[in-house]
Short mmCIF file of C-alpha atoms in Angstrom, two decimals:
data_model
loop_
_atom_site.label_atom_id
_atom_site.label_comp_id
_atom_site.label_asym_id
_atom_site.label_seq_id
_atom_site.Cartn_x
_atom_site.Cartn_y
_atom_site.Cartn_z
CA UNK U 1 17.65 8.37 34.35
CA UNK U 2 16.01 9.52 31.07
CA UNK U 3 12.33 9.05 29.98
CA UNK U 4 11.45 5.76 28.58
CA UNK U 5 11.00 6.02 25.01
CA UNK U 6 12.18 4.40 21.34
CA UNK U 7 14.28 5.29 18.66
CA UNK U 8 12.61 7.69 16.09
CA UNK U 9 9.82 9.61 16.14
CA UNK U 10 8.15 13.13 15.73
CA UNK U 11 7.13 16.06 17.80
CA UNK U 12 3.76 17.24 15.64
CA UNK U 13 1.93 20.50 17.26
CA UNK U 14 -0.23 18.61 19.65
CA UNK U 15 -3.69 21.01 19.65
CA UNK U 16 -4.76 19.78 22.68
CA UNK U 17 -4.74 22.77 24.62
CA UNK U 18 -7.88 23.37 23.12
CA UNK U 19 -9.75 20.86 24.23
CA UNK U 20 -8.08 19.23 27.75
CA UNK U 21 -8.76 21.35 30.65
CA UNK U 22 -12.82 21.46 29.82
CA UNK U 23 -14.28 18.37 31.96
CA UNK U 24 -16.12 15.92 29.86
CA UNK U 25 -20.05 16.56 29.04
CA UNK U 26 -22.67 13.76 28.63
CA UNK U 27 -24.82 14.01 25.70
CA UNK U 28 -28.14 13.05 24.65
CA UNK U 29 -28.84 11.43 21.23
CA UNK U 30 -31.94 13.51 19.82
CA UNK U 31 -32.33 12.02 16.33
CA UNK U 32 -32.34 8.40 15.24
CA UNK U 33 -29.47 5.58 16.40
CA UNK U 34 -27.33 4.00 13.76
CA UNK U 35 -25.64 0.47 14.97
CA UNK U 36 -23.63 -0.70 12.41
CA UNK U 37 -23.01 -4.44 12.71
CA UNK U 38 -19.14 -4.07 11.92
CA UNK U 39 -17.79 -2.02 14.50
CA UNK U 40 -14.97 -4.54 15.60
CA UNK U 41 -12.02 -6.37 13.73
CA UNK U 42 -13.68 -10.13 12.96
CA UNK U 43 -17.01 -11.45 11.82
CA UNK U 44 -19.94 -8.56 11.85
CA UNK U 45 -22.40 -8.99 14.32
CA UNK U 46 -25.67 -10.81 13.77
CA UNK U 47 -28.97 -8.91 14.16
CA UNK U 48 -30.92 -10.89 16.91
CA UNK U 49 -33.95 -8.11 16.69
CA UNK U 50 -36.53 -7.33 14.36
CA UNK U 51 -38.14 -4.22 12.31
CA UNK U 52 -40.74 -2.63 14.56
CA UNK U 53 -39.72 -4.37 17.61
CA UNK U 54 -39.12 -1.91 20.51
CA UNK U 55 -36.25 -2.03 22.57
CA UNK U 56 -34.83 -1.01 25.59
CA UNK U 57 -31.20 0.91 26.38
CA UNK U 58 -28.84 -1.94 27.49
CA UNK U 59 -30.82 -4.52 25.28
CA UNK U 60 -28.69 -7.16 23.36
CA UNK U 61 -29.69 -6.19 19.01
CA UNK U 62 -26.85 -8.29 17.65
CA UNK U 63 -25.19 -11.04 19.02
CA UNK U 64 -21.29 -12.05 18.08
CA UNK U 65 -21.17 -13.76 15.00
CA UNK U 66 -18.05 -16.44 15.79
CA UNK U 67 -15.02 -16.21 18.28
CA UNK U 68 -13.53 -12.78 17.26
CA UNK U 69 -16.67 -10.80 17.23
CA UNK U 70 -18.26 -8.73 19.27
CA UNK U 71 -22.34 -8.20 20.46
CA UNK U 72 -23.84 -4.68 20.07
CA UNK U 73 -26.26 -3.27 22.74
CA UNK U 74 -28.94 -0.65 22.15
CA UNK U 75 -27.77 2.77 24.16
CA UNK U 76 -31.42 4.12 23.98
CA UNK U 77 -35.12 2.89 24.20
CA UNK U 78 -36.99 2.83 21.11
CA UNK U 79 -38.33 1.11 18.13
CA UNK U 80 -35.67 -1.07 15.42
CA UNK U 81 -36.48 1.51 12.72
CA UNK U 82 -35.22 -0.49 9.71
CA UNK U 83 -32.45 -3.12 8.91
CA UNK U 84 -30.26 -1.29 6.31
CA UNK U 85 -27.15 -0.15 4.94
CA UNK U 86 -25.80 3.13 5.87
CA UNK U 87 -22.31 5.53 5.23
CA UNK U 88 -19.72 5.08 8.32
CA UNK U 89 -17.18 7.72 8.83
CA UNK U 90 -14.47 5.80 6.64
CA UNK U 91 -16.75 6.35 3.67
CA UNK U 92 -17.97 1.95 3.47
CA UNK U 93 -22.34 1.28 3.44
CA UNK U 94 -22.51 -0.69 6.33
CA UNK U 95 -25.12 -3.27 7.25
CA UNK U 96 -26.76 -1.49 10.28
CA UNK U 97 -29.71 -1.47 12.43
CA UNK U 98 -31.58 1.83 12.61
CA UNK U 99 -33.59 2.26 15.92
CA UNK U 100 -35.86 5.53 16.10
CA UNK U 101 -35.14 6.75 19.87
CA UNK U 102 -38.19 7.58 22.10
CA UNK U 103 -36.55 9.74 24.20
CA UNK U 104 -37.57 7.44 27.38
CA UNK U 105 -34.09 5.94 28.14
CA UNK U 106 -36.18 3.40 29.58
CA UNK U 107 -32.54 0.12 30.70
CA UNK U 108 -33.00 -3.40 31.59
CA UNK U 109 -31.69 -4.36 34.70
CA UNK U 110 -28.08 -5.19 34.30
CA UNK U 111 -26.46 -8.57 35.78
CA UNK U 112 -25.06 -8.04 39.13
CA UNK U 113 -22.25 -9.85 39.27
CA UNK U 114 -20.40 -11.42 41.89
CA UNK U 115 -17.15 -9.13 43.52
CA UNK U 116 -14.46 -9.39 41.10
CA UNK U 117 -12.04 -10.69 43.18
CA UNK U 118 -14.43 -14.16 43.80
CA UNK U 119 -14.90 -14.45 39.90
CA UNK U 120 -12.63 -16.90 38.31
CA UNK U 121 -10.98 -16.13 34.95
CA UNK U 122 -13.22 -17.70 32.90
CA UNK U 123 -16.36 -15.85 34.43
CA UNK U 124 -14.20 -12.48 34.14
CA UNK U 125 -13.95 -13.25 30.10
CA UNK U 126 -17.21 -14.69 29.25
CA UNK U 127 -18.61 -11.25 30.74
CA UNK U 128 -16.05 -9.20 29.05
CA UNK U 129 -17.08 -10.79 26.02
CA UNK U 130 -21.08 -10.65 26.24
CA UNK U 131 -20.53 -7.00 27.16
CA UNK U 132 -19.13 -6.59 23.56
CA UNK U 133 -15.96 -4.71 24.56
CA UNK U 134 -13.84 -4.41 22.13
CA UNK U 135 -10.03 -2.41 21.72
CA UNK U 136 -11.39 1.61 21.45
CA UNK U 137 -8.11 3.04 20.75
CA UNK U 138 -9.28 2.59 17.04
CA UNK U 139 -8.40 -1.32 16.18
CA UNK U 140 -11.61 -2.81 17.57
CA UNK U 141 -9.81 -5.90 18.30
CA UNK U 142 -12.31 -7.83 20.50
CA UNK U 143 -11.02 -7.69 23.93
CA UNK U 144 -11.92 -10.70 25.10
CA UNK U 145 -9.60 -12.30 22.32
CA UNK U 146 -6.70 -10.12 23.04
CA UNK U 147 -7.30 -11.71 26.94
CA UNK U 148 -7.23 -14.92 26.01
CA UNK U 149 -3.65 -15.36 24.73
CA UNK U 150 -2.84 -19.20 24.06
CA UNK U 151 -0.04 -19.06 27.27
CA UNK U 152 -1.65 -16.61 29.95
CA UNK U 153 1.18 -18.30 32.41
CA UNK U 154 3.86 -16.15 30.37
CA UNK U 155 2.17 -13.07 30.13
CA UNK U 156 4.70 -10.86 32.38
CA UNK U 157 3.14 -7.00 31.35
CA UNK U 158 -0.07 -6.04 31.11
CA UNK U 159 0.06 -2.31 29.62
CA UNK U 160 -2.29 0.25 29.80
CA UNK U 161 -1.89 2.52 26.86
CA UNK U 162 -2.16 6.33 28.54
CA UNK U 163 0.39 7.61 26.51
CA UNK U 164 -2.42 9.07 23.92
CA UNK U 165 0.32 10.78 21.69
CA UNK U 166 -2.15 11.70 18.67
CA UNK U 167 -2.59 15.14 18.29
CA UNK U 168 -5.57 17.20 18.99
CA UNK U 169 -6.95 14.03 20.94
CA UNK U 170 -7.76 14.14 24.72
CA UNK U 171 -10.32 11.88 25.69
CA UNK U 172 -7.95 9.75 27.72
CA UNK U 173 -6.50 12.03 29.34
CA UNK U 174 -9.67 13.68 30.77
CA UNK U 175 -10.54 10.03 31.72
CA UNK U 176 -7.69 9.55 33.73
CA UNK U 177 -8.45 12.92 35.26
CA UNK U 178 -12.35 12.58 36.21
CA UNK U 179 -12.31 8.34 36.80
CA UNK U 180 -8.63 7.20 37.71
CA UNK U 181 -10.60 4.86 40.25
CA UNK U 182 -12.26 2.89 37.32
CA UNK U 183 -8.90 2.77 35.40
CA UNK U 184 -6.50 0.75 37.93
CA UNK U 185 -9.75 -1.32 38.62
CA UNK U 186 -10.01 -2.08 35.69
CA UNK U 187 -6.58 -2.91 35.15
CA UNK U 188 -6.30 -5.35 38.33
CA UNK U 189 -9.62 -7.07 37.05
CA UNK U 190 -7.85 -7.64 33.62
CA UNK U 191 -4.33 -8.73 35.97
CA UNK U 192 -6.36 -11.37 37.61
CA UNK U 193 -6.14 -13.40 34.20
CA UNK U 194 -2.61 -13.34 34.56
CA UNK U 195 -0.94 -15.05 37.07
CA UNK U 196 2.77 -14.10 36.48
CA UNK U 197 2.01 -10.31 35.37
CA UNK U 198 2.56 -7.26 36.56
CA UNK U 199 0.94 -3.79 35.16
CA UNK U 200 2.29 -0.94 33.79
CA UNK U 201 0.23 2.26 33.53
CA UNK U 202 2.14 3.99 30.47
CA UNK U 203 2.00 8.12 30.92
CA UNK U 204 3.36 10.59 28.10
CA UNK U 205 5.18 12.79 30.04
CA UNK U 206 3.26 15.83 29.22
CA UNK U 207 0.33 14.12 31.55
CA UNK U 208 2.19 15.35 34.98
CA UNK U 209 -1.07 15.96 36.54
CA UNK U 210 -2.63 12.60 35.53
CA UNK U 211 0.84 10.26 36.69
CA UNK U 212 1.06 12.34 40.12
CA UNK U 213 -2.44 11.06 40.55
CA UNK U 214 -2.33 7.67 39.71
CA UNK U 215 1.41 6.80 41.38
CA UNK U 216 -0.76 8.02 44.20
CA UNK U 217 -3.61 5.55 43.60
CA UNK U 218 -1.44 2.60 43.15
CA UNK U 219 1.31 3.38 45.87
CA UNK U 220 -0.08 0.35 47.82
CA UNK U 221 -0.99 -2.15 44.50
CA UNK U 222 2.31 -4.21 44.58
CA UNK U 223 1.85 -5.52 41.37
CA UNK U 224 0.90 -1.93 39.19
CA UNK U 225 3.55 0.45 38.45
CA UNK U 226 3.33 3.88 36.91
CA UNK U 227 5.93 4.92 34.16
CA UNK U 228 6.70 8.15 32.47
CA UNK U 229 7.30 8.07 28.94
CA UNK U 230 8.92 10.66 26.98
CA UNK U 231 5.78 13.25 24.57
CA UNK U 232 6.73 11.54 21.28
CA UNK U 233 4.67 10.31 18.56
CA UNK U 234 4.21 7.83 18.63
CA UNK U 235 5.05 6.94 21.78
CA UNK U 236 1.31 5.01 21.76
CA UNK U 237 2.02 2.67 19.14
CA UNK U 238 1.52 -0.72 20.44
CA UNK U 239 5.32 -1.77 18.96
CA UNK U 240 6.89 1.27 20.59
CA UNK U 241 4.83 1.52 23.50
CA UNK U 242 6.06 -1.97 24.57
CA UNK U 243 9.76 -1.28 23.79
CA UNK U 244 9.53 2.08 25.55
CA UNK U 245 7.76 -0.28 28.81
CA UNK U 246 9.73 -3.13 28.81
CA UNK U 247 12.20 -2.91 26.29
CA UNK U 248 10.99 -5.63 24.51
CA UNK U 249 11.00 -5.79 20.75
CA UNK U 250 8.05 -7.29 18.28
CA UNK U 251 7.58 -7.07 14.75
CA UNK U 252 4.93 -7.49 12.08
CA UNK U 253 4.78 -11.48 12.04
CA UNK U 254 4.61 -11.11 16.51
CA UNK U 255 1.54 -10.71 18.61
CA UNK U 256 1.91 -8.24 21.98
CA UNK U 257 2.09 -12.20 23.77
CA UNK U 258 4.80 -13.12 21.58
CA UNK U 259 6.97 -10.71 24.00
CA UNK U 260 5.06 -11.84 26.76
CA UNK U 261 2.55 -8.68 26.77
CA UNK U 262 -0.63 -7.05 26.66
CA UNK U 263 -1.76 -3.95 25.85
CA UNK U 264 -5.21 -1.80 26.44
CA UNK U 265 -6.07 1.34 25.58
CA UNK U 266 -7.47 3.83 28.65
CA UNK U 267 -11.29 3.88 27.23
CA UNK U 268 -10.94 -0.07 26.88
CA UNK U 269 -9.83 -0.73 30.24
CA UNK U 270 -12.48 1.27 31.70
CA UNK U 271 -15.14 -1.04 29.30
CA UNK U 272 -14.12 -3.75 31.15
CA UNK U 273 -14.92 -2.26 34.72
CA UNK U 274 -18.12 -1.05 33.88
CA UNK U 275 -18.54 -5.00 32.17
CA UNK U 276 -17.47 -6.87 35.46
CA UNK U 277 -18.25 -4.37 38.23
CA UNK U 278 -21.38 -2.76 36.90
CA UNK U 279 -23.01 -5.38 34.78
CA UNK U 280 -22.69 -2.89 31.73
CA UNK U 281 -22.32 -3.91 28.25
CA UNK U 282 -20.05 -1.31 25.92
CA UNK U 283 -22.87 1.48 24.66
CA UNK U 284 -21.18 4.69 25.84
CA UNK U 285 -17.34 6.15 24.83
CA UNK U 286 -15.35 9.54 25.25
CA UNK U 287 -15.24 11.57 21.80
CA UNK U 288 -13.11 14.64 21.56
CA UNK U 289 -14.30 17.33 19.46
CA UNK U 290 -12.01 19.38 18.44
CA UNK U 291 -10.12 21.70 16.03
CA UNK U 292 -9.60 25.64 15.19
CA UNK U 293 -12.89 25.48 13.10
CA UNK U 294 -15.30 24.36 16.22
CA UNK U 295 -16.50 26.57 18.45
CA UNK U 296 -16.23 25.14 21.97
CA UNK U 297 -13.63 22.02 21.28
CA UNK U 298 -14.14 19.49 24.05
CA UNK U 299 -14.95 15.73 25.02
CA UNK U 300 -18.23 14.44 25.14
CA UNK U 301 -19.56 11.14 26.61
CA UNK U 302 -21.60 9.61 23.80
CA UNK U 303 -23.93 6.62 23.12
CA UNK U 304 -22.83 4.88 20.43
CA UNK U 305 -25.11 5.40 17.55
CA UNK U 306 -25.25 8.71 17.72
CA UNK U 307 -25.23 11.14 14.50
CA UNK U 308 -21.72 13.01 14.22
CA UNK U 309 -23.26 16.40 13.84
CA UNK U 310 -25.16 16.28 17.09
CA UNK U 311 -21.86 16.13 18.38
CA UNK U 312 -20.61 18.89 16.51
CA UNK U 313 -23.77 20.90 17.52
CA UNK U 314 -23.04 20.70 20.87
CA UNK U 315 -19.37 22.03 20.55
CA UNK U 316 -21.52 24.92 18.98
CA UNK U 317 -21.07 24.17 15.68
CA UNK U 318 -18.08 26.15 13.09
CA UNK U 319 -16.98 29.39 13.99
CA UNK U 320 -15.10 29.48 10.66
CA UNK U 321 -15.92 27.41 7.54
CA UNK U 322 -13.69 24.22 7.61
CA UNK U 323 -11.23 23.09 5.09
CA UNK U 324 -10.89 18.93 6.37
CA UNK U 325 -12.63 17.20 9.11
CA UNK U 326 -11.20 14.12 10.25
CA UNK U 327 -12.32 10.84 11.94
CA UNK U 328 -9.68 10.59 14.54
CA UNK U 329 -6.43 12.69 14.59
CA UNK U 330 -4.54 14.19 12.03
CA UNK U 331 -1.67 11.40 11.30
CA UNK U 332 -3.62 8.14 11.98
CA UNK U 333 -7.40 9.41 11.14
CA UNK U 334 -8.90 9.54 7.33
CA UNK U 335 -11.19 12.89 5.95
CA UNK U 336 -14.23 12.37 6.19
CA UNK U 337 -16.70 13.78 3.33
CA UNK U 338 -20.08 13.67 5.56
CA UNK U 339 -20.49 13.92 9.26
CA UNK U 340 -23.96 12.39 9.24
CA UNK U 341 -22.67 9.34 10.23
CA UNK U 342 -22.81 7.30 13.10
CA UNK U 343 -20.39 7.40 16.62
CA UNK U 344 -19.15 3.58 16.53
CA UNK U 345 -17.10 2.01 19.57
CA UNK U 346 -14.04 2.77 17.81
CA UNK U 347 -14.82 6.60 17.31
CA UNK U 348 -12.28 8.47 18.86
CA UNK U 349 -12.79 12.38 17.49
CA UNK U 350 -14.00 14.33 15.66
CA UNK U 351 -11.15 17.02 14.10
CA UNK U 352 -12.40 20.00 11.81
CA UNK U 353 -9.52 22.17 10.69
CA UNK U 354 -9.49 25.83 8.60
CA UNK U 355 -6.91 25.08 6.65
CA UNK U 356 -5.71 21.33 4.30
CA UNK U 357 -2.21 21.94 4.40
CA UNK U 358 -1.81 18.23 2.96
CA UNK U 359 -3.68 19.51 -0.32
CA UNK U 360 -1.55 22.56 -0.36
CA UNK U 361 1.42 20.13 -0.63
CA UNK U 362 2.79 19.71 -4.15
CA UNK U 363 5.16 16.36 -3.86
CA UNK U 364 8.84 16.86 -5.72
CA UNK U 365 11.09 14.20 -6.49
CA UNK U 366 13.28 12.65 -3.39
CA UNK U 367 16.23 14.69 -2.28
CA UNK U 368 17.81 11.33 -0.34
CA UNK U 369 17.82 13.56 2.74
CA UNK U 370 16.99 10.43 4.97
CA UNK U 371 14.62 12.56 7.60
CA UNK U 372 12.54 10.24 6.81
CA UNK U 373 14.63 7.43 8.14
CA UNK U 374 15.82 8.98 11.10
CA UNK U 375 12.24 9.44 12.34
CA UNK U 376 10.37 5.75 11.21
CA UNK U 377 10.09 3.96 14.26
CA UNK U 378 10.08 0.94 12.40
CA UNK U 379 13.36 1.27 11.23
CA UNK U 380 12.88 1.10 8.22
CA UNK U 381 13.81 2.83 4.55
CA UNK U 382 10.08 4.40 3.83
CA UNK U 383 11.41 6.45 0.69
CA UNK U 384 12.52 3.51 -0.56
CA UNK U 385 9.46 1.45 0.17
CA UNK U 386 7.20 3.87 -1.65
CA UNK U 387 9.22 3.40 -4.70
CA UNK U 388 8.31 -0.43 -4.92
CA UNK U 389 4.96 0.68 -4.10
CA UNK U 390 4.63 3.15 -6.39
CA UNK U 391 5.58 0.85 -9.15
CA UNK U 392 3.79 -2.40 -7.67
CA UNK U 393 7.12 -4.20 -6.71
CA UNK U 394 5.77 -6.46 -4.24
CA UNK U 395 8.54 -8.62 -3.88
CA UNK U 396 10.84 -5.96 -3.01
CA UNK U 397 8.82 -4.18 -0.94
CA UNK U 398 8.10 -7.28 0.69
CA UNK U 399 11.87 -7.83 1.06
CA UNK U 400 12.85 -4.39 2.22
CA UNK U 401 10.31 -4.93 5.04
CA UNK U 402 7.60 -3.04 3.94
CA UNK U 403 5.30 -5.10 6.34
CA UNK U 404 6.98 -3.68 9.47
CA UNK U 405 5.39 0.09 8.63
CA UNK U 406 3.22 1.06 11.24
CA UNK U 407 1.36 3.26 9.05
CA UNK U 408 2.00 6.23 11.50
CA UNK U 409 2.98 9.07 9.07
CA UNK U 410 5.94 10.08 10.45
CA UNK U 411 7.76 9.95 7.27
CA UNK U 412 5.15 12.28 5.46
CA UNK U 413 5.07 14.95 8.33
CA UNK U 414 8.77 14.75 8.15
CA UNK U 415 9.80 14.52 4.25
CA UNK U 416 10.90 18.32 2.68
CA UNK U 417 9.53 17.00 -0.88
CA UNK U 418 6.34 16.72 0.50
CA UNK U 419 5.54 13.05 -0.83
CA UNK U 420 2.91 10.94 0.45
CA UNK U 421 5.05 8.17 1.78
CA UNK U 422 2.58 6.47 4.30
CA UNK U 423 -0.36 6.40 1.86
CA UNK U 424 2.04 4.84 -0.81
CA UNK U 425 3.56 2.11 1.58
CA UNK U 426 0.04 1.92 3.16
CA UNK U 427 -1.67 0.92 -0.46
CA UNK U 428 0.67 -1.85 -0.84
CA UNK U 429 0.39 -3.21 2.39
CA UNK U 430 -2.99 -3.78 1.93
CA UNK U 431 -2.26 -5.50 -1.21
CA UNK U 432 -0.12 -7.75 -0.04
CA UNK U 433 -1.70 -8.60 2.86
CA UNK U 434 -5.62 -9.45 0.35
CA UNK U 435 -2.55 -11.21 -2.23
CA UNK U 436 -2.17 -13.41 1.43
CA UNK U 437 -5.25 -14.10 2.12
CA UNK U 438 -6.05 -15.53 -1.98
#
C-alpha cells in the first residue's frame, strides 16, 4: 500500500539538514519586549495594562477583544514601556505594548487545574481560550474557535498537522523529537471535545525517526492512529492534508468541520497541554533559524516579544552577507526588509539566504506547457488565473475558480517562464475577497 498523499505537488530542496539534528536551545530576551495586539486572525486584543505599570511573566496585558480573539500574556517581568505602534515582520505598524524587561523573570502562580480527564468540555475551552492559544502554524486562527465547531457530535478526525513540508523549517519536527509526551496529550485533551472522533497524527514520511516513536507512544491509545504521508509539498496544507488523512475533499466556501474534521498544527497542540495541564497561557514558541547565510542554523525556544536579531545573534550571526531573509519558509513566507521586529505567536522562522534567485528571474511570456497544472493541488488552471488577474477580470477569475488557490507557490517554483503566478492570483484574491466584504 502506497503513502497517503494528493494529486499534485512539488519536491522543493528541503534545507533542513541544516538545522534538524541540533536539539532546540532556550533563549533569553535581553533587550525590550514588543506585544503587538494583532497577533491572531479576529479582533486585536485590548490593552488591559497601563504605561509604567510593572508586570510580571505570565501576567494577562491584553485581554480578547470579542469571540475570535485571543489574550496576550507578558513572557518577562518588567515595566509597560509605552503603548505604541511598531513594524511587524510583514512590514504593517502595529498597535503594540512595549514592556522594558528587568531581567528578573519574576511569574505569577499559574492556575492549577483539575486532571484533564475530570474537566468537562466547556472547562477544557474556556482555559484554552484565556490561555490565548491560537493556530501557530502561521494562520493564528484562535484555537478555541476552531474547537468549538457548531456540530462537535460529527467531528470524526481530529488531525495533527506533523507533516511540516515547508522547506528549511524544523521546529516541529524537533518537537516531536524532544516532547512527543506533550504532543499525544495534547491531542487526547483536544479528543475529549469530541465524542465520535478519532485522531490522526499526520507524519511526512521523511520523519522515520519521529513516527517510529510516536506509533510507539500511542500503541495502547485506541482512539489515535499514526499515518505516514508521502515528503510532498504541500503535503501540510490543511485541504491536502485532510484528503491525504481521510480522503475527504473541501474547498474554498468549506470549513475543516464541513468534512467532519479538525486540524492542529504540532506547536498548537502542545499550547494546549501546557494551557490545561500546566496552567500556562501561550508566551513561548519554537523558531527555526536557518539558512546558508547564518552561522549555526537551529531552533530556538523563544518568548514571544522578542527582537528578531537576538535570535539571529544567537545562531552567531551571518557568515556571508545575505541576499533575502524571510519570515517563514521560502514558498509560503514574505522578505522581510528589517529584522528588528518582534517574535509573534505565529513566527515560525527566520530564513536568510546568499543568493535571491526570485530577483534573478526575468518572467517571459507563457509557453502553455501546463507544469503548472500538473503540480496545483487545487486543481486548478493558475496560468490562466493570472491572466484575469493580471488584467483585473474578476468575474472570470472568479469563475475559473480562482478562490480555490491555496496560495502555495507551486506553480511559480514549477513554471519554465519564470512568471509570478501565485503573487498574481494571490493579489486578486485579496481583492475579491475586501470587494466581499463592501
Amino acid at each position: 500500500m502506497g503513502l497517503s498523499t494528493f494529486k499534485g505537488g512539488i519536491h522543493p530542496y528541503d534545507g533542513k539538514n541544516l538545522s534538524k539534528d541540533k536539539p532546540i536551545k532556550e533563549i533569553l530576551p535581553k533587550g525590550d519586549l514588543i506585544y503587538p495586539l494583532s497577533q491572531h486572525i479576529g479582533a486585536p486584543a485590548k490593552p488591559i495594562v497601563e504605561k509604567g505599570q510593572y508586570v510580571l511573566e505570565g501576567e494577562k496585558i491584553a485581554e480578547a477583544d470579542g469571540f475570535v480573539s485571543a489574550p496576550i500574556y507578558a513572557s518577562v517581568s518588567g515595566t509597560v514601556k509605552a503603548m505604541e505602534k511598531r513594524r511587524v515582520a510583514a512590514g504593517d505598524n502595529v498597535m503594540s505594548i512595549v514592556i522594558e524587561n528587568d531581567g528578573k523573570y519574576e511569574t505569577v502562580e499559574y492556575p492549577k487545574h483539575k486532571p484533564y480527564t475530570e474537566l468537562t468540555k466547556e472547562e477544557i475551552l474556556d482555559i484554552i481560550k484565556e490561555a490565548g492559544v491560537v493556530g501557530m502554524g502561521g494562520a493564528g486562527f484562535p484555537t478555541h474557535v476552531k474547537l468549538s465547531p457548531k456540530e462537535p457530535e460529527k467531528i470524526d478526525y481530529v488531525i495533527a498537522n506533523c507533516a511540516e513540508c515547508e522547506p528549511y523549517l524544523t521546529s516541529d519536527y524537533r518537537r516531536m523529537l524532544e516532547e512527543p509526551e506533550k504532543l499525544v496529550e495534547g491531542l487526547k485533551i483536544i479528543l475529549k471535545l469530541f465524542d465520535n472522533a478519532k485522531g490522526i497524527l499526520a507524519v511526512e514520511d521523511n520523519k522515520r525517526d519521529c513516527i517510529e516513536l510516536l506509533e510507539k507512544l500511542t500503541q495502547k491509545e485506541e482512539r489515535i492512529t499514526v499515518k505516514s504521508l508521502k515528503t510532498k509539498y504541500p503535503q501540510g496544507a490543511e485541504r491536502q492534508l485532510i484528503y491525504a488523512s481521510t480522503g475527504r475533499k473541501i474547498n474554498s466556501k468549506m470549513l475543516p468541520a464541513d468534512a467532519g474534521c479538525v486540524v492542529n498544527n504540532v506547536d498548537t497542540i502542545v499550547a494546549v497541554y501546557h494551557a490545561v495541564v500546566e496552567g500556562k497561557p501561550l508566551m513561548h514558541r519554537i523558531v527555526t533559524v536557518t539558512g546558508d547565510a547564518v552561522a549555526d542554523p537551529r531552533n530556538f525556544i523563544v518568548r514571544v516579544g522578542t527582537d528578531y536579531a537576538e535570535l539571529l545573534e544567537e545562531a552567531g550571526g551571518f557568515k556571508k552577507e545575505p541576499a533575502k531573509i524571510v519570515s517563514g519558509g521560502p514558498m509560503m513566507g514574505f522578505g522581510v526588509f528589517d529584522i528588528h521586529v518582534p517574535v509573534t505567536k505565529t513566527s515560525s522562522a527566520l530564513l536568510c539566504l546568499t543568493e535571491d534567485e526570485v530577483a534573478k528571474y526575468e518572467p517571459t511570456a507563457c509557453i502553455n506547457c501546463g507544469k503548472c497544472v500538473e503540480v496545483c493541488p487545487g486543481h486548478i488552471v493558475p496560468a490562466r488565473l493570472a491572466d484575469y488577474a493580471e488584467h483585473s477580470e474578476e468575474e472570470k477569475f472568479v469563475k475559473n475558480n480562482g478562490m480555490e488557490c491555496c496560495e502555495c507557490g507551486c506553480c511559480s517554483f514549477i513554471c519554465p517562464a519564470k512568471r509570478q503566478l501565485t503573487q498574481s492570483i494571490k493579489s486578486m484574491r485579496k481583492m475579491v475577497l475586501a470587494n466581499r466584504k463592501k
